[in-house]
Short mmCIF file of C-alpha atoms in Angstrom, two decimals:
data_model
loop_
_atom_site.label_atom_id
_atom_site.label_comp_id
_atom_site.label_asym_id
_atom_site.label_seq_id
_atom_site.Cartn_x
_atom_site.Cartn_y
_atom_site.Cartn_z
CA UNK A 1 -5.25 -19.08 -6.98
CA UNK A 2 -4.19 -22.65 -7.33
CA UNK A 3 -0.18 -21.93 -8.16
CA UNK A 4 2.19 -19.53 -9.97
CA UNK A 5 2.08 -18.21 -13.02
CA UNK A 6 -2.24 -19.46 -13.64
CA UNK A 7 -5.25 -17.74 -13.81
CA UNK A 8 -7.25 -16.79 -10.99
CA UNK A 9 -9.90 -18.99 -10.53
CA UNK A 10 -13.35 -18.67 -8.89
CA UNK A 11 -13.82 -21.75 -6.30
CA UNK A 12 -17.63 -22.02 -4.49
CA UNK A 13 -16.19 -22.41 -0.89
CA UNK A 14 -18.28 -23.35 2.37
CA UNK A 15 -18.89 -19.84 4.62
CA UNK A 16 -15.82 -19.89 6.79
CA UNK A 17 -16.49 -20.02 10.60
CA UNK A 18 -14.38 -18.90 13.63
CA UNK A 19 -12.13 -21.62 14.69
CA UNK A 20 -10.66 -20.04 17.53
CA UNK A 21 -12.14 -17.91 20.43
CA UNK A 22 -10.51 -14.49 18.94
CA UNK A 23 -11.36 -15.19 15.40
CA UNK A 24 -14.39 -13.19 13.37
CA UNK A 25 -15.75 -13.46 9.97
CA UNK A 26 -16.66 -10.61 7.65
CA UNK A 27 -19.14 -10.23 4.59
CA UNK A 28 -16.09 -8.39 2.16
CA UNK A 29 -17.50 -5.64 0.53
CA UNK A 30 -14.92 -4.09 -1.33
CA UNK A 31 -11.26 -5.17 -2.04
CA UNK A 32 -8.30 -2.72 -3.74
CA UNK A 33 -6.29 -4.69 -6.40
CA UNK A 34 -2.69 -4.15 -5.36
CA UNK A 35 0.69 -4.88 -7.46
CA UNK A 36 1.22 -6.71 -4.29
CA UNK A 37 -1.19 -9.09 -5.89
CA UNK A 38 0.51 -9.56 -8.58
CA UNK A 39 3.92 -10.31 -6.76
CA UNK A 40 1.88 -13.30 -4.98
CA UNK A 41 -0.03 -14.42 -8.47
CA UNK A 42 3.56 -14.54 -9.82
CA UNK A 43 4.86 -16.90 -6.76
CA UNK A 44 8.32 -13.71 -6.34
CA UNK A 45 7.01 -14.00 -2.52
CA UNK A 46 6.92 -18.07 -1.95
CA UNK A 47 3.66 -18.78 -1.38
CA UNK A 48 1.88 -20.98 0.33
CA UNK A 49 -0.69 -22.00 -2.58
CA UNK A 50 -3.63 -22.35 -3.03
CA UNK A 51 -4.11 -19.13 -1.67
CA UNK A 52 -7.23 -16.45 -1.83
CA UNK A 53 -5.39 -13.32 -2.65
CA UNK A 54 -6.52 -9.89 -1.38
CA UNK A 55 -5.10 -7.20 1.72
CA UNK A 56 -7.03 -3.99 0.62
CA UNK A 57 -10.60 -4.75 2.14
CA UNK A 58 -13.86 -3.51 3.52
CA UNK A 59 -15.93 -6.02 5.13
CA UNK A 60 -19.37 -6.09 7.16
CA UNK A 61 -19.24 -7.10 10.83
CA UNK A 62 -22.15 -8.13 12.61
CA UNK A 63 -21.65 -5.92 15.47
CA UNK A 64 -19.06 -3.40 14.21
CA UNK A 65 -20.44 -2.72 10.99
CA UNK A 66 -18.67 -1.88 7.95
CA UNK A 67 -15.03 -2.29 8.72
CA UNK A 68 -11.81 -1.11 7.16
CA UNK A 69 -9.06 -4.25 7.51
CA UNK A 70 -5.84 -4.52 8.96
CA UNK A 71 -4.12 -7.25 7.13
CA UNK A 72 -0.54 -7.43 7.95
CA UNK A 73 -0.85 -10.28 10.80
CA UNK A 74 1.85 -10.40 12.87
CA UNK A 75 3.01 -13.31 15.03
CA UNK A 76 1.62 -11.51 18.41
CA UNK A 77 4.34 -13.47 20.60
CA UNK A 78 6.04 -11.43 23.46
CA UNK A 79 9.41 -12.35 22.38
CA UNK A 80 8.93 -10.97 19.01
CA UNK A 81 10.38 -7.18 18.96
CA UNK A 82 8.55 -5.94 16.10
CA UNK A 83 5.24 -7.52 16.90
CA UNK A 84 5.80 -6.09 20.62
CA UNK A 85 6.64 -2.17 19.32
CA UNK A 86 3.33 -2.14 17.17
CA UNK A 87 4.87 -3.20 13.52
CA UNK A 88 3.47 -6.22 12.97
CA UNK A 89 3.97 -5.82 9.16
CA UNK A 90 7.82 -6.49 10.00
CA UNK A 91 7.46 -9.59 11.78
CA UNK A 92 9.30 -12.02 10.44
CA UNK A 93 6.84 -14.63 10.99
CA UNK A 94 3.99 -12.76 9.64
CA UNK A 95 0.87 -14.61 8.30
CA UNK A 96 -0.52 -11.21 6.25
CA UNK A 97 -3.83 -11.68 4.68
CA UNK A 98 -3.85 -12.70 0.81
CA UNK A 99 -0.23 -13.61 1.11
CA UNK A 100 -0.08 -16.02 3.26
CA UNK A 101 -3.42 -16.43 4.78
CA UNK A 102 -6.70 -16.26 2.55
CA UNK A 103 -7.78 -12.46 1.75
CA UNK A 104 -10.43 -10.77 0.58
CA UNK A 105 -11.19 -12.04 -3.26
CA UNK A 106 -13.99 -13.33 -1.83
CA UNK A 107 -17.25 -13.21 -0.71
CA UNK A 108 -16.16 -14.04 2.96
CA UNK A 109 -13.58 -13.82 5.65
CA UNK A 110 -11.98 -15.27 8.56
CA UNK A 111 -9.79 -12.69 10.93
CA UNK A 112 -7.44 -13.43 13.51
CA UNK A 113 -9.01 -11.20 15.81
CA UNK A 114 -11.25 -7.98 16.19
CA UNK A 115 -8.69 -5.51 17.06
CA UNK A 116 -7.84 -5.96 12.97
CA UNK A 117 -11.18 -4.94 12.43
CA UNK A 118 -11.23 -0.76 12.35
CA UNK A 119 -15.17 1.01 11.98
CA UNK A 120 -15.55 2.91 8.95
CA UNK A 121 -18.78 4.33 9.80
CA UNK A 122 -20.65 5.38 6.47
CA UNK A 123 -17.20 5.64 4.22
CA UNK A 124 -17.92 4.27 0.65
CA UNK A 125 -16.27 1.12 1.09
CA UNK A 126 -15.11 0.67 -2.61
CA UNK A 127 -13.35 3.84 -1.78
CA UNK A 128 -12.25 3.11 1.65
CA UNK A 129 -10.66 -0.17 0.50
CA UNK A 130 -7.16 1.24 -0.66
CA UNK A 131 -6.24 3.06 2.44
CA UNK A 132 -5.56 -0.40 3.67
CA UNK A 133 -2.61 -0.58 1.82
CA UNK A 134 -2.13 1.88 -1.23
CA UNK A 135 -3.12 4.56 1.56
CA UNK A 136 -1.35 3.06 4.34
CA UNK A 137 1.81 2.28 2.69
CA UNK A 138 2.28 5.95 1.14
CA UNK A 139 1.30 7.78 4.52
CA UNK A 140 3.86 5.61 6.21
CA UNK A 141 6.66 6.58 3.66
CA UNK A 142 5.54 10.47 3.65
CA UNK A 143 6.12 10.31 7.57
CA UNK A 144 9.29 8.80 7.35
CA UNK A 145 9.91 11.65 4.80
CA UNK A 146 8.94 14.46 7.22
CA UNK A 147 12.06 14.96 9.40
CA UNK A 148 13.68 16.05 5.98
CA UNK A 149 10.85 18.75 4.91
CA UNK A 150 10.89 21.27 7.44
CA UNK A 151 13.38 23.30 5.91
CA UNK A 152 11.19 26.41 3.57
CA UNK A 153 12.90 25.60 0.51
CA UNK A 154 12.50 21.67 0.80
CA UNK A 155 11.85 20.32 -2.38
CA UNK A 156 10.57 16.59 -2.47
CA UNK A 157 10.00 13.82 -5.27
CA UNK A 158 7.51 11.01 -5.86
CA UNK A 159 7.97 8.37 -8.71
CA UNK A 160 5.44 6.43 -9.47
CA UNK A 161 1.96 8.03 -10.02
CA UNK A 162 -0.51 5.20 -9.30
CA UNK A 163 -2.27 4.52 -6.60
CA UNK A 164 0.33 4.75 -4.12
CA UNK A 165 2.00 7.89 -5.49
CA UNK A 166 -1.41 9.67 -5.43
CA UNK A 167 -1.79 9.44 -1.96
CA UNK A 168 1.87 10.69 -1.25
CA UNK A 169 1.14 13.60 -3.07
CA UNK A 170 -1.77 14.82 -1.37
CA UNK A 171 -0.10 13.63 1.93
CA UNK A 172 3.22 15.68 1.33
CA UNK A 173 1.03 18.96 0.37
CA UNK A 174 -1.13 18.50 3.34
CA UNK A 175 1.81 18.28 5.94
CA UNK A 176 4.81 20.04 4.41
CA UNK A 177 5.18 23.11 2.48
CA UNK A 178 7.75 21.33 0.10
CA UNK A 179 8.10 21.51 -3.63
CA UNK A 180 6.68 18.16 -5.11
CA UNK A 181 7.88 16.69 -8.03
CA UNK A 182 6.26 13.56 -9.36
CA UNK A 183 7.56 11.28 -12.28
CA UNK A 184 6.30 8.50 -14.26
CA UNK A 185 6.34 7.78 -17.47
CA UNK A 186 2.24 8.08 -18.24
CA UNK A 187 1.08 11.30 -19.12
CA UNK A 188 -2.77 10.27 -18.18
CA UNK A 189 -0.81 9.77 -14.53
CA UNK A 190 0.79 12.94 -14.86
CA UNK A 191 -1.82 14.87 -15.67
CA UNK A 192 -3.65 13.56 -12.43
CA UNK A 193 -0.81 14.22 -10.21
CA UNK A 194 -1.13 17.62 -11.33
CA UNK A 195 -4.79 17.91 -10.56
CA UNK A 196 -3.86 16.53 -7.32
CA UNK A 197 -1.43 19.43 -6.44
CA UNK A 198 2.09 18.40 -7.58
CA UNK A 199 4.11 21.00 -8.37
CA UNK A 200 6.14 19.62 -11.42
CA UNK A 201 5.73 16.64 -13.57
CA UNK A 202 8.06 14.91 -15.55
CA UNK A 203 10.04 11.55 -16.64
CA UNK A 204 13.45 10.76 -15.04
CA UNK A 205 15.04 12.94 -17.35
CA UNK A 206 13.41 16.09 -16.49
CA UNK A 207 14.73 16.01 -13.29
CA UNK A 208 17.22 18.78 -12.16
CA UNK A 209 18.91 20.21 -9.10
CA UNK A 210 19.04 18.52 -5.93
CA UNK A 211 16.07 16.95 -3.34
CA UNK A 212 15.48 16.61 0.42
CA UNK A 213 13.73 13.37 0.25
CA UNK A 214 12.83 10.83 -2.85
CA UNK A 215 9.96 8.23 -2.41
CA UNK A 216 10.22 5.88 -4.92
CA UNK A 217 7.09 3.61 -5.56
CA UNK A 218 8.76 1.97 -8.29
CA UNK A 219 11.80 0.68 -6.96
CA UNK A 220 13.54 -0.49 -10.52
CA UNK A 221 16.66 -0.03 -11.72
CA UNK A 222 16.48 3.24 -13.43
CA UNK A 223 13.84 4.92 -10.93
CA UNK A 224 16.91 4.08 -8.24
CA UNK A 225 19.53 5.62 -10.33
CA UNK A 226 17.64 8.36 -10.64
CA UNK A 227 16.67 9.20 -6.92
CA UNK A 228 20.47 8.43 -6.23
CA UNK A 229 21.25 11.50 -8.76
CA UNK A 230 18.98 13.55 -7.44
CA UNK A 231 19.13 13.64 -3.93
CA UNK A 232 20.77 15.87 -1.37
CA UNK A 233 23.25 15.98 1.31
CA UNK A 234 21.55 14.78 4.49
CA UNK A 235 18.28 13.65 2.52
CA UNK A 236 16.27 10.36 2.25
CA UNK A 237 15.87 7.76 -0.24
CA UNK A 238 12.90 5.68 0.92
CA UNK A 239 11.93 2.54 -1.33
CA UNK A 240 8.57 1.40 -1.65
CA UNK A 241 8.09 -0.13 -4.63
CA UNK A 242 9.29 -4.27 -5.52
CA UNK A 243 10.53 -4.14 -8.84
CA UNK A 244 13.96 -5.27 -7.33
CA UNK A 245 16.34 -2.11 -8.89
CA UNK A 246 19.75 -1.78 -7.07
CA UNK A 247 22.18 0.68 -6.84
CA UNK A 248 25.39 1.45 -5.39
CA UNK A 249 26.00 2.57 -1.60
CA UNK A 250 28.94 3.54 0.63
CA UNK A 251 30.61 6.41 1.63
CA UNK A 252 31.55 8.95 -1.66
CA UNK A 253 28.66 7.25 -3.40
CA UNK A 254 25.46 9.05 -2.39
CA UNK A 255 25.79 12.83 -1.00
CA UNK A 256 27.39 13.12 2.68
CA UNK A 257 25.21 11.49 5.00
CA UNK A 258 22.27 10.89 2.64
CA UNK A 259 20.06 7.94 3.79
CA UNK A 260 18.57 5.18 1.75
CA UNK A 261 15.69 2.72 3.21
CA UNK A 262 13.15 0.99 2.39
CA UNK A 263 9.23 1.38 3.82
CA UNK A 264 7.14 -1.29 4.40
CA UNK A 265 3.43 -1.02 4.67
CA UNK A 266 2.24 0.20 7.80
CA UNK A 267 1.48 -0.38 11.44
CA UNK A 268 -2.40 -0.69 12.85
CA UNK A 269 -1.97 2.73 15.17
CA UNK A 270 -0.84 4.39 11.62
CA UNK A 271 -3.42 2.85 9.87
CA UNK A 272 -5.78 4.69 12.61
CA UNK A 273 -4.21 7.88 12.33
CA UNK A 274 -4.87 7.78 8.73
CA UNK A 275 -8.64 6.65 8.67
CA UNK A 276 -8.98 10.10 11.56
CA UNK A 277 -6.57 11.90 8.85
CA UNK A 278 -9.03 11.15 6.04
CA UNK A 279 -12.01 12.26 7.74
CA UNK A 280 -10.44 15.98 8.19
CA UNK A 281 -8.62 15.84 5.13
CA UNK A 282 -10.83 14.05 2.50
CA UNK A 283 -8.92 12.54 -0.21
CA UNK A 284 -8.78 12.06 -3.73
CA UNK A 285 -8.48 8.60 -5.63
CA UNK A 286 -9.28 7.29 -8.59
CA UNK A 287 -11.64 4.04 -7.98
CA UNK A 288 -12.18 1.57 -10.48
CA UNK A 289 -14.82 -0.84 -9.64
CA UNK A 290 -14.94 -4.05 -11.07
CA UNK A 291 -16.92 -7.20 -9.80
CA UNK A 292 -15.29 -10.27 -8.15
CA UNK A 293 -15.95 -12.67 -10.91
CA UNK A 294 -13.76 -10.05 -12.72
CA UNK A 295 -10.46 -10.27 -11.15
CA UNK A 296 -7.82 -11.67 -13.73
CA UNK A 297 -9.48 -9.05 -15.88
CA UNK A 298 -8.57 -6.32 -12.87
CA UNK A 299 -4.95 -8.36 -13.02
CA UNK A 300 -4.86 -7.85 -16.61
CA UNK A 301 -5.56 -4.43 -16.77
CA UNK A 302 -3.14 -3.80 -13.92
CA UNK A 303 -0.39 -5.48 -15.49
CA UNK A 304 -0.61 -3.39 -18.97
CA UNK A 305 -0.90 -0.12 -16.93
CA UNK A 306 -4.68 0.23 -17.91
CA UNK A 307 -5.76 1.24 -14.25
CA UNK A 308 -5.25 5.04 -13.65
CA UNK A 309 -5.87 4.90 -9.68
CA UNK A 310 -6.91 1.85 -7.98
CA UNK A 311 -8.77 -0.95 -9.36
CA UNK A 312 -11.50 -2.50 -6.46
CA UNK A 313 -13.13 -5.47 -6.93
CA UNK A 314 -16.68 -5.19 -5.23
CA UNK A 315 -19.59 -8.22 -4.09
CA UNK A 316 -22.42 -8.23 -5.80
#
């Protein structure tokens, strides 16, 4: 996209090339729509523009094959701590792809370097494109959640049923034996989250007693207020989602020793883990292809709540 606020537009581009002696270029295959997307499309993260949006993609490597896509590029120096400990998503000079660098709404790629590039084998790439970062982001979050399951009455919650809330929820069932509660205001979302093994459904309101760990994928105002309400002595708040909600904090304000944080996508060893985690643990996810030349319709949809799982955008 050319700035803020305008359409997407589709640009006939020369096929990039390697410019240094560690970058690759992929054929993109597949590429998950993300709210992320529509953060960038609405300028909230600064640009630079023109940029080719896109983080959630499956690409074809000459000598790899198809390829699942690391995107959040960290600055790789030595002095950096985060990029040196593995989380190159916190870096604060991060280039991440279809936020700063050009992504995958298009037909072709340029990568920093191969060790982004993780073999998918024969995964369905339209469905392998959201682990990238739907999947990647929830599993994060759920681990971060774990240390505050193990108890056999744990009881956890999950707002926000979209793409990133369906994944938690079949990632909490798999690895704890909590109670999960999911809210949103859809019932078509609900009604999924069900299928998908939540325990309880409900809006905000519905919610009663007291939880070991909230992960909210909203992150508004209300959704905030709520986890605050709802959570336990000694339990986690974790924040995921960017609608910019705040809420109070200090001591007498949230339940003794209750933690609030915020999770941010995920690092390339967890996005690993999670590609060997699918492959034992197959997972469900609702895909909605749509073609490239399609993508402010995918926007569209996304923005009036018309996708019920994931919206990918695929090559023809």
């Amino acid at each position: 996209m050319s700035k803020p606020h305008s359409p997407l537009e589709l640009v006939d581009r020369e096929i990039p090339v390697p410019l240094g002696p560690e970058e690759e270029v992929i054929r993109v295959l597949a590429c998950g729509v993300c709210h992320s997307d529509l953060h960038v499309a609405d300028g909230d993260f600064g640009g630079p523009y023109p940029v080719v949006l896109g983080h959630e993609v499956v690409g074809e490597h000459p000598e790899l094959g198809r390829v699942l896509l690391y995107a959040p590029w960290g600055c790789g120096l030595p002095e950096c701590r985060q990029c040196s400990s593995g989380l190159e998503m916190i870096c604060p000079n991060g280039r991440e792809a279809g936020i700063v660098s050009d992504g995958g709404y298009s037909e072709y790629m340029r990568v920093p370097k191969r060790d982004y590039l993780i073999p998918i084998g024969d995964m369905d790439p339209a469905s392998a494109a959201p682990l990238a970062c739907g999947g990647l982001t929830a599993f994060r979050a759920v681990k971060r959640a774990l240390p505050h399951l193990q108890g056999k009455n744990s009881r956890a919650i999950v707002i926000g049923a979209g793409g990133l809330g369906q994944f938690a929820i079949q990632f909490l069932k798999t690895l704890t034996n909590a109670e999960v509660t999911v809210v949103d205001t859809s019932a078509d979302k609900l009604d999924v989250a069900s299928s998908l093994g939540a325990d309880l459904t409900c809006g905000v309101e519905g919610l009663t007693g007291r939880y070991d760990a909230v992960i909210d994928f909203v992150g508004a105002d209300a959704t905030m207020a709520a986890a605050a309400s709802s959570i336990d002595r000694q339990g986690i708040i974790i924040v995921v989602g960017l609608w910019g909600g705040r809420i109070e904090f200090g001591v007498g304000v949230l339940p003794s020793e209750a933690v609030l944080t915020t999770s941010i996508w995920g690092s390339l060893d967890e996005l690993k883990e999670l590609l060997a985690f699918a492959q034992n643990h197959p997972l469900q996810h609702t895909i909605e292809p749509i073609p490239l030349d399609q993508a402010q319709h995918a926007h569209d949809l996304l923005r009036a709540g018309g996708i019920k799982g994931r919206a990918v955008l695929v090559m023809g």
